[in-house]
Structure formats: structure tokens, C-alpha cells
Coordinates of N, CA and C in Angstrom, one line a residue:
X1447 N 110.5 98.1 95.6 CA 110.0 99.3 95.0 C 110.5 99.3 93.5
X1448 N 109.6 99.6 92.6 CA 110.0 99.7 91.2 C 109.9 101.1 90.8
X1449 N 110.9 101.6 90.1 CA 111.0 103.0 89.6 C 110.6 103.0 88.1
X1450 N 109.6 103.9 87.8 CA 109.1 104.0 86.4 C 109.4 105.4 85.9
X1451 N 109.7 105.4 84.6 CA 109.9 106.7 83.9 C 108.8 106.7 82.8
X1452 N 108.0 107.7 82.8 CA 106.9 107.8 81.8 C 106.1 106.5 81.7
X1453 N 105.9 105.9 82.9 CA 105.0 104.7 83.0 C 105.7 103.4 82.7
X1454 N 107.0 103.4 82.3 CA 107.7 102.2 82.0 C 108.7 101.8 83.1
X1455 N 108.8 100.6 83.5 CA 109.8 100.2 84.5 C 111.2 100.4 84.0
X1456 N 112.0 101.0 84.9 CA 113.4 101.2 84.5 C 114.4 100.9 85.6
X1457 N 114.0 100.5 86.8 CA 114.9 100.2 87.8 C 114.2 99.9 89.1
X1458 N 114.9 99.7 90.2 CA 114.4 99.4 91.5 C 115.0 100.2 92.5
X1459 N 114.5 100.1 93.7 CA 115.1 100.9 94.8 C 114.6 100.4 96.1
X1460 N 114.9 101.1 97.2 CA 114.5 100.7 98.6 C 113.9 101.9 99.3
X1461 N 112.7 101.7 99.8 CA 112.0 102.7 100.6 C 112.8 103.0 101.9
X1462 N 113.1 104.2 102.2 CA 113.8 104.5 103.4 C 112.8 104.6 104.6
X1463 N 113.3 104.5 105.8 CA 112.6 104.4 107.0 C 111.4 105.4 107.1
X1464 N 111.7 106.7 106.8 CA 110.6 107.7 107.0 C 109.4 107.6 106.0
X1465 N 109.6 106.8 105.0 CA 108.4 106.5 104.1 C 108.2 107.6 103.0
X1466 N 109.1 108.6 102.9 CA 108.9 109.7 101.9 C 110.1 109.7 100.9
X1467 N 111.1 108.8 101.0 CA 112.3 108.8 100.1 C 112.6 107.4 99.7
X1468 N 113.1 107.3 98.5 CA 113.5 106.0 97.9 C 115.0 106.1 97.5
X1469 N 115.8 105.2 97.9 CA 117.2 105.1 97.5 C 117.3 104.2 96.2
X1470 N 117.9 104.8 95.2 CA 118.1 104.0 93.9 C 119.4 104.4 93.3
X1471 N 119.7 103.8 92.1 CA 121.0 104.2 91.4 C 120.8 105.4 90.6
X1472 N 121.8 106.3 90.6 CA 121.7 107.5 89.8 C 121.4 107.3 88.3
X1473 N 122.0 106.2 87.8 CA 121.8 106.0 86.3 C 120.4 105.7 86.0
X1474 N 119.6 105.3 87.0 CA 118.1 105.0 86.8 C 117.4 106.3 86.5
X1475 N 117.8 107.4 87.0 CA 117.1 108.7 86.9 C 117.9 109.7 86.1
X1476 N 118.8 109.3 85.2 CA 119.6 110.1 84.4 C 118.9 110.9 83.3
X1477 N 117.9 110.2 82.7 CA 117.2 110.8 81.6 C 116.0 111.6 82.0
X1478 N 115.6 112.7 81.2 CA 114.5 113.4 81.6 C 113.2 112.6 81.4
X1479 N 112.2 112.9 82.2 CA 110.9 112.2 82.1 C 110.2 112.4 83.4
X1480 N 109.0 111.8 83.5 CA 108.2 111.9 84.7 C 108.4 110.6 85.4
X1481 N 108.9 110.7 86.6 CA 109.2 109.5 87.4 C 108.1 109.2 88.5
X1482 N 107.8 107.9 88.6 CA 107.0 107.4 89.7 C 107.6 106.2 90.3
X1483 N 107.1 105.8 91.5 CA 107.6 104.6 92.1 C 106.3 103.7 92.3
X1484 N 106.5 102.4 92.2 CA 105.4 101.5 92.4 C 105.7 100.5 93.6
X1485 N 104.7 100.3 94.4 CA 104.8 99.4 95.5 C 103.8 98.3 95.2
X1486 N 104.3 97.1 95.0 CA 103.5 95.9 94.8 C 103.2 95.2 96.1
X1487 N 102.0 95.5 96.6 CA 101.5 95.0 97.9 C 100.5 93.9 97.8
X1488 N 100.2 93.1 98.8 CA 99.3 92.0 98.7 C 97.9 92.5 98.3
X1489 N 97.6 93.8 98.5 CA 96.3 94.3 98.2 C 96.3 95.0 96.8
X1490 N 97.5 95.0 96.1 CA 97.6 95.5 94.8 C 98.7 96.5 94.6
X1491 N 98.8 97.1 93.5 CA 99.9 98.0 93.2 C 99.5 99.4 93.6
X1492 N 100.4 100.1 94.3 CA 100.2 101.5 94.7 C 101.3 102.3 94.1
X1493 N 101.0 103.5 93.5 CA 102.1 104.3 93.0 C 102.2 105.7 93.7
X1494 N 103.3 106.3 93.6 CA 103.6 107.6 94.2 C 104.4 108.4 93.2
X1495 N 104.1 109.6 93.0 CA 104.9 110.5 92.1 C 106.2 110.8 92.8
X1496 N 107.2 111.1 92.0 CA 108.5 111.6 92.5 C 108.6 113.1 92.3
X1497 N 108.7 113.8 93.4 CA 108.8 115.3 93.3 C 110.2 115.7 92.8
X1498 N 111.3 115.1 93.4 CA 112.6 115.5 93.1 C 113.5 114.2 93.1
X1499 N 114.4 114.1 92.1 CA 115.4 113.0 92.0 C 116.7 113.7 92.2
X1500 N 117.4 113.4 93.3 CA 118.7 114.0 93.6 C 119.8 113.0 93.6
X1501 N 120.7 113.1 92.5 CA 121.8 112.2 92.4 C 122.9 112.6 93.4
X1502 N 123.8 111.6 93.7 CA 125.0 111.9 94.5 C 125.7 113.0 93.8
X1503 N 126.3 114.0 94.6 CA 127.0 115.1 93.9 C 128.2 114.7 93.1
X1504 N 128.8 113.5 93.5 CA 129.9 113.0 92.8 C 129.6 112.1 91.6
X1505 N 128.3 112.0 91.2 CA 127.9 111.1 90.1 C 128.3 111.7 88.8
X1506 N 129.1 111.0 88.0 CA 129.5 111.4 86.7 C 129.3 110.2 85.8
X1507 N 128.2 110.2 85.0 CA 127.9 109.0 84.2 C 128.9 108.7 83.1
X1508 N 129.6 109.6 82.7 CA 130.6 109.4 81.6 C 132.0 109.0 82.1
X1509 N 132.2 108.9 83.4 CA 133.5 108.6 83.9 C 133.6 107.1 84.3
X1510 N 134.7 106.6 83.9 CA 134.9 105.2 84.2 C 136.1 105.1 85.1
X1511 N 136.1 104.2 86.1 CA 135.0 103.4 86.5 C 133.9 104.2 87.2
X1512 N 132.7 103.6 87.1 CA 131.5 104.2 87.7 C 131.7 104.3 89.2
X1513 N 131.4 105.5 89.7 CA 131.4 105.7 91.2 C 130.2 106.6 91.6
X1514 N 129.8 106.5 92.8 CA 128.8 107.4 93.4 C 127.5 107.3 92.6
X1515 N 127.2 106.0 92.2 CA 125.9 105.8 91.4 C 124.7 105.6 92.4
X1516 N 124.4 106.7 93.0 CA 123.3 106.7 94.0 C 122.4 107.9 93.8
X1517 N 121.1 107.8 94.0 CA 120.2 108.9 94.0 C 119.1 108.7 95.0
X1518 N 118.6 109.8 95.5 CA 117.5 109.8 96.5 C 116.3 110.4 95.8
X1519 N 115.1 109.7 95.8 CA 113.9 110.2 95.2 C 113.0 110.7 96.3
X1520 N 112.6 111.9 96.2 CA 111.6 112.4 97.2 C 110.2 112.2 96.7
X1521 N 109.4 111.5 97.4 CA 108.0 111.2 97.0 C 107.0 112.3 97.2
X1522 N 106.0 112.4 96.4 CA 105.0 113.4 96.5 C 104.1 113.2 97.7
X1523 N 104.0 112.0 98.1 CA 103.2 111.7 99.4 C 103.8 110.4 100.0
X1524 N 103.5 110.2 101.2 CA 104.1 109.1 101.9 C 103.7 107.7 101.3
X1525 N 104.6 106.8 101.4 CA 104.4 105.5 100.8 C 103.3 104.8 101.7
X1526 N 102.7 103.8 101.1 CA 101.6 103.1 101.9 C 102.3 102.5 103.2
X1527 N 101.5 102.4 104.2 CA 102.0 101.9 105.5 C 102.5 100.4 105.4
X1528 N 101.9 99.7 104.5 CA 102.3 98.3 104.3 C 103.6 98.1 103.6
X1529 N 104.1 99.1 103.0 CA 105.4 99.0 102.2 C 106.6 98.8 103.1
X1530 N 107.4 97.8 102.9 CA 108.6 97.6 103.7 C 109.5 98.8 103.6
X1531 N 110.1 99.1 104.8 CA 111.0 100.3 104.9 C 112.4 99.8 105.4
X1532 N 113.4 100.6 105.0 CA 114.8 100.2 105.4 C 115.5 101.4 106.0
X1533 N 116.4 101.1 107.0 CA 117.2 102.1 107.6 C 118.6 102.0 107.0
X1534 N 119.2 103.1 106.8 CA 120.6 103.1 106.4 C 121.5 103.9 107.3

């Protein structure tokens, strides 16, 4: 899964088992913008809009060492059936 901000690739993630959420790093969605995710399938690229990006409540980008660098992206519609899914 590729994460895009305003159409430009900025990171990656993993589609969770239910097909409506992507796990990524919080620093990937730190900046304002319009986020989408792209699934590169054998039949071509399919994109889904991100409704909400929720970072871990303990994420603090200015704190070192970096901790809790996780975010969950809620998709506007279900991922394609052919997209690999992962359980956590």
C-alpha cells in the first residue's frame, strides 16, 4: 500500500484485515493535505480516499527518541478484494 499526500507518494503502509483501515507511520501523515492510498494490483492501480488519519495518542514528532510513530488511516470505501490484508 502506498500513501499519497496531494497526489505525491510519501510513505507506505499495510492494509488491515477488515479492508477499511491502513496502518502506517504517524510521521507520514503529520502534514496537512489530502491523503489517499494506492493499491498496485495485477489489473492496475486502484486508489481510495482517506477519511480520517488517527495518530497514536502518544505520538510527539518533536520528542527524541521517536516513540509511538503509528497511525491508522480510515478509508472512504473498502479496499479492492485482491489487495493483500494483514492481521495484527
